[in-house]
Coordinates of C-alpha atoms in Angstrom, one line a residue:
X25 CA 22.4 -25.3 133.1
X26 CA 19.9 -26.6 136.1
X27 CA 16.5 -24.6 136.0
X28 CA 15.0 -26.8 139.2
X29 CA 14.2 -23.2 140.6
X30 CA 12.7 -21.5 138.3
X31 CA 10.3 -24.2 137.2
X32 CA 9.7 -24.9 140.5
X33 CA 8.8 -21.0 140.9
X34 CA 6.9 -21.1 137.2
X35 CA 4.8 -24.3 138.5
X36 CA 3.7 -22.6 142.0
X37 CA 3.1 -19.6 139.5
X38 CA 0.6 -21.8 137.5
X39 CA -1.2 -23.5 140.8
X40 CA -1.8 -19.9 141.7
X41 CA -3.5 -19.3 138.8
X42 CA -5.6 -22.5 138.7
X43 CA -6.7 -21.5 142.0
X44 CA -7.8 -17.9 141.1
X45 CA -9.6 -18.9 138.6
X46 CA -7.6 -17.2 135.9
X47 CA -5.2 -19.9 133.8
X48 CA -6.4 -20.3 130.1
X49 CA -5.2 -23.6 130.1
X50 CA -5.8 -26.1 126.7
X51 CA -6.9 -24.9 123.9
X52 CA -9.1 -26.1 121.1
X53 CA -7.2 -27.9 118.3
X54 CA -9.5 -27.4 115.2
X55 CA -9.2 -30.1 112.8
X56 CA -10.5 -28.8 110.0
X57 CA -14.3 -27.4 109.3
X58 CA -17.0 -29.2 107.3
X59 CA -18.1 -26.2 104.4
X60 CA -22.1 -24.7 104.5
X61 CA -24.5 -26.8 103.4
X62 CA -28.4 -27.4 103.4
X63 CA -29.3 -24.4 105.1
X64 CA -26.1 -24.8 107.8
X65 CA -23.0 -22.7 108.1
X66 CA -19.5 -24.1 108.3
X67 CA -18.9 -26.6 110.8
X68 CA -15.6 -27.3 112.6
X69 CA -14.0 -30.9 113.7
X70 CA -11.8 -30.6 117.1
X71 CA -9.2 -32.8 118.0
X72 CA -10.7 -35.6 120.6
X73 CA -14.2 -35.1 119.4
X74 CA -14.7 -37.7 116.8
X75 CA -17.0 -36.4 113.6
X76 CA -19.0 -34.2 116.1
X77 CA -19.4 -31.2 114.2
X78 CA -19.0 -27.8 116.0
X79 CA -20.9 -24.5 115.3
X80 CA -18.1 -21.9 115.9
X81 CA -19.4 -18.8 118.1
X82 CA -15.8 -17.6 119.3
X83 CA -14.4 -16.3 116.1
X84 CA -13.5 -12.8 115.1
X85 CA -14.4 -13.9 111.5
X86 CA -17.1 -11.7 111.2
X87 CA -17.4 -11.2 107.1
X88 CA -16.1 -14.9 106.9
X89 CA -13.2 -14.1 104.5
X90 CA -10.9 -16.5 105.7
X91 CA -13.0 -19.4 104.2
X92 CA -13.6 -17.6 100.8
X93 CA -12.3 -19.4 97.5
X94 CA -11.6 -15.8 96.2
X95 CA -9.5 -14.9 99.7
X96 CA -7.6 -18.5 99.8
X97 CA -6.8 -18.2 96.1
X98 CA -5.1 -14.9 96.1
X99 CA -2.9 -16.4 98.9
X100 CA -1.9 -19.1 97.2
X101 CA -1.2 -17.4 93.8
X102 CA 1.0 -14.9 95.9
X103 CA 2.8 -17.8 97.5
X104 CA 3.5 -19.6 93.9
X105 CA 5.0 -15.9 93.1
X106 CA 6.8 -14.5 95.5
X107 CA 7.6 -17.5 97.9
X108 CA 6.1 -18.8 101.3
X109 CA 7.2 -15.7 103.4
X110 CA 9.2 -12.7 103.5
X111 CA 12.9 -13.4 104.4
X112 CA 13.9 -10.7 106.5
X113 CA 12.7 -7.5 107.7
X114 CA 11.5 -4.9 105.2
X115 CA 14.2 -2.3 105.7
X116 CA 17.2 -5.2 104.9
X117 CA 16.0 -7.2 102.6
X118 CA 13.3 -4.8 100.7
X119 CA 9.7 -5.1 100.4
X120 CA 7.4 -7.2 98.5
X121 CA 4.5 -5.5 95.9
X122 CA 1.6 -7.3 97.6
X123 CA 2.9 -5.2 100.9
X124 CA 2.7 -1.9 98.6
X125 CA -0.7 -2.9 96.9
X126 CA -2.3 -3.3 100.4
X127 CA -0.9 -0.5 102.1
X128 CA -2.4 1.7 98.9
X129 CA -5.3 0.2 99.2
X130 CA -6.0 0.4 102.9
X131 CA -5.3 4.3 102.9
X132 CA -7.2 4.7 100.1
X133 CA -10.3 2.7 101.9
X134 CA -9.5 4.7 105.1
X135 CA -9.5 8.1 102.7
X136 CA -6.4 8.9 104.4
X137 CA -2.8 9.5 102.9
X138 CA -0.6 7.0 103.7
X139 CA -0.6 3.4 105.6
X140 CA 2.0 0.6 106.9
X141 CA 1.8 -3.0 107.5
X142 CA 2.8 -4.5 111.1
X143 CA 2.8 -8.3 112.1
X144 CA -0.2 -7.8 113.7
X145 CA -2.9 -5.2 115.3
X146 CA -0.9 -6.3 118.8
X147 CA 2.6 -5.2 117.8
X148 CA 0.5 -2.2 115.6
X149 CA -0.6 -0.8 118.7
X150 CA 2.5 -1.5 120.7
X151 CA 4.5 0.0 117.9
X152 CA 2.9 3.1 117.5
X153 CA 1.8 4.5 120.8
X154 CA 5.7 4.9 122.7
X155 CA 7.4 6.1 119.7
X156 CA 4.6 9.6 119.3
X157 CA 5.1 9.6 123.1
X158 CA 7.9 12.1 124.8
X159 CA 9.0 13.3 128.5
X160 CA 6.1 15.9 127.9
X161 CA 3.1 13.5 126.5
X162 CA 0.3 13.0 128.9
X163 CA -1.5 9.9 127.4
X164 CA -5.2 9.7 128.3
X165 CA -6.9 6.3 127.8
X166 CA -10.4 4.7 128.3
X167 CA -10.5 2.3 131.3
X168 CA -11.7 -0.6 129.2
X169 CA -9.3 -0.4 126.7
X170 CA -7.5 -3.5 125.2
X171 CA -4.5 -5.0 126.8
X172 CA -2.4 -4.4 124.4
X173 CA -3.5 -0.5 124.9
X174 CA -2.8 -0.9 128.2
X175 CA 0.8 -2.7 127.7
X176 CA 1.4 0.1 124.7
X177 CA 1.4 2.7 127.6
X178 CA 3.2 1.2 130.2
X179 CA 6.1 0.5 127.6
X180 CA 5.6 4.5 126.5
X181 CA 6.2 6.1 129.8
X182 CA 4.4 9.2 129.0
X183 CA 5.0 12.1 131.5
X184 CA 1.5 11.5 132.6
X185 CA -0.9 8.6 132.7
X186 CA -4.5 9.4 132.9
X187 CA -7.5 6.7 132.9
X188 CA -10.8 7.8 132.6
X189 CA -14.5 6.1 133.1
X190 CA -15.5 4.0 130.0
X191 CA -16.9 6.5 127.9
X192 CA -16.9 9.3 130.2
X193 CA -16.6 12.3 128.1
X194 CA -16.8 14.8 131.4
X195 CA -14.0 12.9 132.8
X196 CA -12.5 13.2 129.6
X197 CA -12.3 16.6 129.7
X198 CA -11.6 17.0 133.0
X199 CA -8.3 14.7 132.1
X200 CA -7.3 16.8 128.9
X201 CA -8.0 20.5 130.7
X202 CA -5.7 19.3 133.4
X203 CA -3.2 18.1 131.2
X204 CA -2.7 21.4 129.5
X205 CA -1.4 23.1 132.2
X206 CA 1.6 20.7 132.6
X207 CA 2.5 18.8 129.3
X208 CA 3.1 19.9 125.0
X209 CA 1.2 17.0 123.9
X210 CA -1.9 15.4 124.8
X211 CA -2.9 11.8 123.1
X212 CA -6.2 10.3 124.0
X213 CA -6.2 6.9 123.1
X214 CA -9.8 4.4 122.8
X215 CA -10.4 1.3 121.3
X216 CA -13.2 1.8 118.9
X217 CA -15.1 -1.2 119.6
X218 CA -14.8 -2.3 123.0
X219 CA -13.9 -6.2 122.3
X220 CA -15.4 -8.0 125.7
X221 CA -18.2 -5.8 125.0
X222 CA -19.1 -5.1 121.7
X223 CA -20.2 -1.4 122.4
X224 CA -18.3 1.7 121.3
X225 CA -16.3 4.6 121.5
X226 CA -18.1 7.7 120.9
X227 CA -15.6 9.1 118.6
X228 CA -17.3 12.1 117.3
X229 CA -17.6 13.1 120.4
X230 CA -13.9 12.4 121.7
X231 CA -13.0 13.8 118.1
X232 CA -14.7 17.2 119.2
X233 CA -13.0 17.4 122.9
X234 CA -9.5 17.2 121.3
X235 CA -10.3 19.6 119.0
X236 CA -11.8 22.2 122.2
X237 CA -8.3 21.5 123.9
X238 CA -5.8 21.4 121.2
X239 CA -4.8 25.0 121.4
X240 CA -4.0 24.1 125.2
X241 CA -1.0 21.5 123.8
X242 CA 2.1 23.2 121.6
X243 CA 2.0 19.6 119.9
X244 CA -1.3 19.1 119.9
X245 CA -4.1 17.2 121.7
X246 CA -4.1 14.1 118.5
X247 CA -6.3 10.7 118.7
X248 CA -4.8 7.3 118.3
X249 CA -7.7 4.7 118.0
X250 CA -7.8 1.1 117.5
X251 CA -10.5 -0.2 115.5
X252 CA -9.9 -3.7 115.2
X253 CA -13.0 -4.9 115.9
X254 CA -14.6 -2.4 114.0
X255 CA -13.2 -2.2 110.6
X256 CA -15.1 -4.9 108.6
X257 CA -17.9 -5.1 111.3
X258 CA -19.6 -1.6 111.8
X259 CA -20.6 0.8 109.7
X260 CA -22.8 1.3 106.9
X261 CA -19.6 0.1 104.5
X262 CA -17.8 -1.5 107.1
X263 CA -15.6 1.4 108.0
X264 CA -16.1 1.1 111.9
X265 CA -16.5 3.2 114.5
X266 CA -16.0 6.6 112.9
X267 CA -18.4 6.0 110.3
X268 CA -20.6 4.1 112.7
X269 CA -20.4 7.4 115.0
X270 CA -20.3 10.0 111.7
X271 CA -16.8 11.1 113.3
X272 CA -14.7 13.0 111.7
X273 CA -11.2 11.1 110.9
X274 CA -9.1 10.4 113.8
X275 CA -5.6 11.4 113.5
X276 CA -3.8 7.9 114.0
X277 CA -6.2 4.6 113.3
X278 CA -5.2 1.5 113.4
X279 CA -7.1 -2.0 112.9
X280 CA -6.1 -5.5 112.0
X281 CA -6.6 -7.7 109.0
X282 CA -7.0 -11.1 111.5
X283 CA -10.5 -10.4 112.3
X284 CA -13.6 -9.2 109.3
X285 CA -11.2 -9.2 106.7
X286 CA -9.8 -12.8 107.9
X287 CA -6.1 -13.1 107.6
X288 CA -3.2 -12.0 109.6
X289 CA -1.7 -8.5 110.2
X290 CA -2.3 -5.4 111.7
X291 CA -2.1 -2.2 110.3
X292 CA -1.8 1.9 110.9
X293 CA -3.7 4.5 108.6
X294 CA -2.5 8.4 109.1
X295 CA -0.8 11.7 108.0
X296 CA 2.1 10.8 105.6
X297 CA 4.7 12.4 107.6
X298 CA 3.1 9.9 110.9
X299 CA 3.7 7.1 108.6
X300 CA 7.4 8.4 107.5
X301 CA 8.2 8.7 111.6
X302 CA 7.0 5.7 112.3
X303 CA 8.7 3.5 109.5
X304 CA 12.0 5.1 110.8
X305 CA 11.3 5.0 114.6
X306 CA 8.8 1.7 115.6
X307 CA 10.9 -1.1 116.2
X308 CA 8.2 -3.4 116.1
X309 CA 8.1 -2.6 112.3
X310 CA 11.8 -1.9 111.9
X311 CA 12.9 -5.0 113.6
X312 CA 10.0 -7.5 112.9
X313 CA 9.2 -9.3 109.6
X314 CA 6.3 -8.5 107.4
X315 CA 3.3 -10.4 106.7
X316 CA 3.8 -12.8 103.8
X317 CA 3.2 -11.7 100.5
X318 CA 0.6 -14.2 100.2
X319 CA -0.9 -12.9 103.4
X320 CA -0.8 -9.5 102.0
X321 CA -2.6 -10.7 98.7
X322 CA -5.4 -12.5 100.3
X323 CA -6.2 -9.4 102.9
X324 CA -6.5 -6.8 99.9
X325 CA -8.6 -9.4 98.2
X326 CA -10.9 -9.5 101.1
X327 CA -10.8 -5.7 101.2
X328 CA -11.8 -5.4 97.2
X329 CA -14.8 -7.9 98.3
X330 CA -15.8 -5.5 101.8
X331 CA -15.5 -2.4 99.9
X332 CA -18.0 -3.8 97.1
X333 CA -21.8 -4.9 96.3
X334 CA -20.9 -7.9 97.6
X335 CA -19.6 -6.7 101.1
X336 CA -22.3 -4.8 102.1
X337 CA -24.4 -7.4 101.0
X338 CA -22.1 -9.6 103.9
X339 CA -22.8 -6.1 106.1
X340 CA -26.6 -6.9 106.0
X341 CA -26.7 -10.5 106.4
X342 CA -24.0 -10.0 109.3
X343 CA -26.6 -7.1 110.9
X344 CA -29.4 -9.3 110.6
X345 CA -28.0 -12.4 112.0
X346 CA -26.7 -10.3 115.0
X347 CA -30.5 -8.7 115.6
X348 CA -31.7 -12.3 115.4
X349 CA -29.4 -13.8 117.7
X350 CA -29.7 -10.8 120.3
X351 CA -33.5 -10.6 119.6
X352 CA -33.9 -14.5 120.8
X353 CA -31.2 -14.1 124.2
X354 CA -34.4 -11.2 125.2
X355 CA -36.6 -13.3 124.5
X356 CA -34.8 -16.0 126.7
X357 CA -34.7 -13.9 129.2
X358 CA -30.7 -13.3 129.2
X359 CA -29.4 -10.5 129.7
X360 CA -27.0 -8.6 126.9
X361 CA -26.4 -4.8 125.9
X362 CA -28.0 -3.1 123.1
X363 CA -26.4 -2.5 120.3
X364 CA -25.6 -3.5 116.5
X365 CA -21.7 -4.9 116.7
X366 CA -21.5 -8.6 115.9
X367 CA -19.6 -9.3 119.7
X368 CA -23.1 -10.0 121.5
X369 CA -22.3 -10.5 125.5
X370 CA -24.8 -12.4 127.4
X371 CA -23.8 -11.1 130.7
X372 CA -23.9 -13.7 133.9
X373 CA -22.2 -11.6 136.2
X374 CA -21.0 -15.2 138.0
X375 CA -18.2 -16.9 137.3
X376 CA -19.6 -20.9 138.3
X377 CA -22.8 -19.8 135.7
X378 CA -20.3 -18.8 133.2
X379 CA -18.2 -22.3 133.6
X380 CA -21.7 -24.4 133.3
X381 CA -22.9 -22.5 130.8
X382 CA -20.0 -22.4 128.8
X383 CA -19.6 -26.3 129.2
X384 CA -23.4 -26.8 128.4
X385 CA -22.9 -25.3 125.0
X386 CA -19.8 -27.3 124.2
X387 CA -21.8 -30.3 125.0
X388 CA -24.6 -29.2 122.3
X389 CA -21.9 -28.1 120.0
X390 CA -21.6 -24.7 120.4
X391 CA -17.9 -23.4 120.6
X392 CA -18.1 -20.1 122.5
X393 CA -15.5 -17.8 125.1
X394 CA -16.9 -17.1 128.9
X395 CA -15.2 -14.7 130.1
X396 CA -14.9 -14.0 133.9
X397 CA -12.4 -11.5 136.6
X398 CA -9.7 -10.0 136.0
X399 CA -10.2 -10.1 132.1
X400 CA -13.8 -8.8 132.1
X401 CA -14.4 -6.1 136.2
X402 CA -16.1 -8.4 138.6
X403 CA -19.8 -9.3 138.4
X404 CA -19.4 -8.5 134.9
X405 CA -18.6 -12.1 133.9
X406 CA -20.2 -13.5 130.7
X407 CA -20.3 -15.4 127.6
X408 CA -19.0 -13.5 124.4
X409 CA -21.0 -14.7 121.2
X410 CA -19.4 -13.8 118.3
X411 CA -22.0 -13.5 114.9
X412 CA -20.4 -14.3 111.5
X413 CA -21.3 -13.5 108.0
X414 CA -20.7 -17.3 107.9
X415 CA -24.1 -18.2 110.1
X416 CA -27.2 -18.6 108.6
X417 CA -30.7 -18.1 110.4
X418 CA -30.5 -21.7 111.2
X419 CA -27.6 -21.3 113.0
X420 CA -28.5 -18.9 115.0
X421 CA -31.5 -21.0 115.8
X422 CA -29.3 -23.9 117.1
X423 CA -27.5 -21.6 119.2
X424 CA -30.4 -20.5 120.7
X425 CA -32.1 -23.8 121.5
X426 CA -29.0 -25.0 123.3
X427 CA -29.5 -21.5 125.3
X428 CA -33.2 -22.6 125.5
X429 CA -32.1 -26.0 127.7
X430 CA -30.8 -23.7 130.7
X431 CA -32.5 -20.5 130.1
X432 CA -33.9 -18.0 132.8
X433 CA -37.4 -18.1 130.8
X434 CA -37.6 -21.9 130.2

């Protein structure tokens, strides 16, 4: 069948993209990594770039779990047992006891009753906000919230959409006393770490407006958060945002396993009867394949090492490297925004600063994300640093110094 149309339509699509600014274009083929030594954290090797090693700044590796000998070998014991992945989807061809383990063991970290495993924290979000929707839902979500949030609600078709002002609890209430008079259920829905940002959802607070309203809903006013950048980053034990915020539990949480804990997969924690409607009704669960077993293996591994001595020793270390690092962009005379997450922005509001800047580091072998309109509002353009358990003061220090070269303050 010809297609000259259509990739002639796709290829004007793409030169329309170049020219705003907005195509993604190559990415960075990592070659492998060079392990810590002599005071340095792991260094990575990227395709075209000879032996230059590169300090990684653009991962959400935050605990560095996915480079653990403990982590790696309970994936590959998992593989040698139960195969290389899952064969079909888990209502066909059954379910695997790694996928039981983990889902046990995330409720039981999340103190909650029950929990189930999606592909990832994309298709978690995506396959739990339309089915808890109906023609009589009003979903109420933060204006910054992730696009797969934002692609969740469009795909949900509540009765009615409202958007409030990042972390504007008035207009937050002005959305959910409005909403009573017309709809049965209310569901606000926030990430809990704001990714491009690093800040946070107040959730004790949100936790307490639902609460005020929920006699104004027949179904409820209910919560639906996603913490993926949370879980594993913030928090005295690395619970996230509700922790972080002292919130009480939010009604439906979900968070991913490809970011602190460092494998692949998303998940959702809640009431069991939630968990029972949703296996029966998400078809991004029904119709998807699990994670592999061995996949499943290595992310309640990571979890045992986060929920012990040894992960809130990781917790400090990842604290202090972030205050270091954010301590030394001040000091620069960058600008950032306060706060303890691990995402540290230094903010350029320009797009051209962000491409120079973002360039300069590569040359000094930094591997970092700039960020510019329409995925961060205009004039908020910047660089996203991202702090690992992984980096060592010495890192940190090299970062810096190639920030040094072009700083406002040098």
């Amino acid at each position: 069948m010809p297609t000259q149309g259509l990739t002639k339509a796709l290829a004007t699509r793409l030169d329309e993209l170049a020219g705003a600014g907005r195509l993604k274009g190559k990415e960075t083929v990592i070659r492998g990594f060079i392990p810590a030594r002599g005071g340095d954290g792991p260094r990575y090797l990227i395709a075209g770039e000879g032996d230059w090693p590169f300090l990684r700044m653009n991962a959400n590796n935050y605990l560095g779990m996915s480079l653990r000998l403990e982590v790696v070998a309970a994936e590959e014991e998992a593989a040698a047992n139960y195969g290389a992945g899952p064969g079909a989807v888990r209502f066909i061809g059954g379910t695997w006891t790694p996928h039981i383990a983990l889902e046990q063991r995330l409720a039981a970290f999340h103190r909650r009753p029950a929990a189930m495993l999606f592909s990832s924290a994309y298709a978690a979000i995506m396959g739990v906000i339309p089915p808890l929707v109906t023609d009589r839902t009003a979903l109420i979500s933060d204006e910054l919230n992730h696009n797969c949030i934002i692609n969740a609600i469009a795909l949900a078709r509540p009765a009615e959409k409202r958007i409030y002002k990042h972390v504007d609890m008035g207009e937050l209430e002005r959305c959910l006393e409005a909403a009573g008079k017309s709809c049965a259920r209310a569901i606000i829905v926030t990430d809990g770490v704001f990714s491009m940002r690093g800040d946070h959802a107040p959730l004790d607070r949100i936790m307490g407006l639902a609460r005020a309203y929920d006699g104004a809903f027949a179904e409820n006013a209910i919560v639906v958060v996603d913490d993926s950048h949370g879980v594993g980053a913030l928090g005295a034990s690395g619970r996230g945002a509700e922790e972080y915020t002292q919130s009480p539990a939010v009604d439906v949480l979900v968070a991913t396993l490809g970011k602190a804990l460092g494998v692949n997969g998303g998940y959702v924690v809640a009431d069991e009867i939630v968990i029972r409607y949703l296996r029966e009704t998400s078809p991004l669960y029904v119709f998807s394949n699990p994670i592999t077993p061995g996949e499943a293996a290595a992310a309640h591994r990571a979890l045992d090492i986060l929920d012990s001595p040894a992960g809130l020793a990781l917790l400090a270390h990842l604290r202090a490297m972030t205050a270091r690092f954010k301590a030394g962009l001040v000091k620069l005379g960058f600008e950032t925004l306060p706060g303890e997450h691990p995402v540290v922005p230094l903010l350029t509001r320009d797009a051209a600063r962000t491409l120079s800047l973002t360039a300069h580091l590569w040359r000094r072998g930094v591997l970092v994300t700039g960020l510019t309109f329409p995925v961060v509002p205009k004039e908020e353009d910047e660089i996203r640093f991202q702090i690992s358990a992984d980096h060592t003061p010495a890192d940190i220090d090299a970062a810096l110094e190639a920030l040094a070269e072009v700083a406002p303050n040098h």
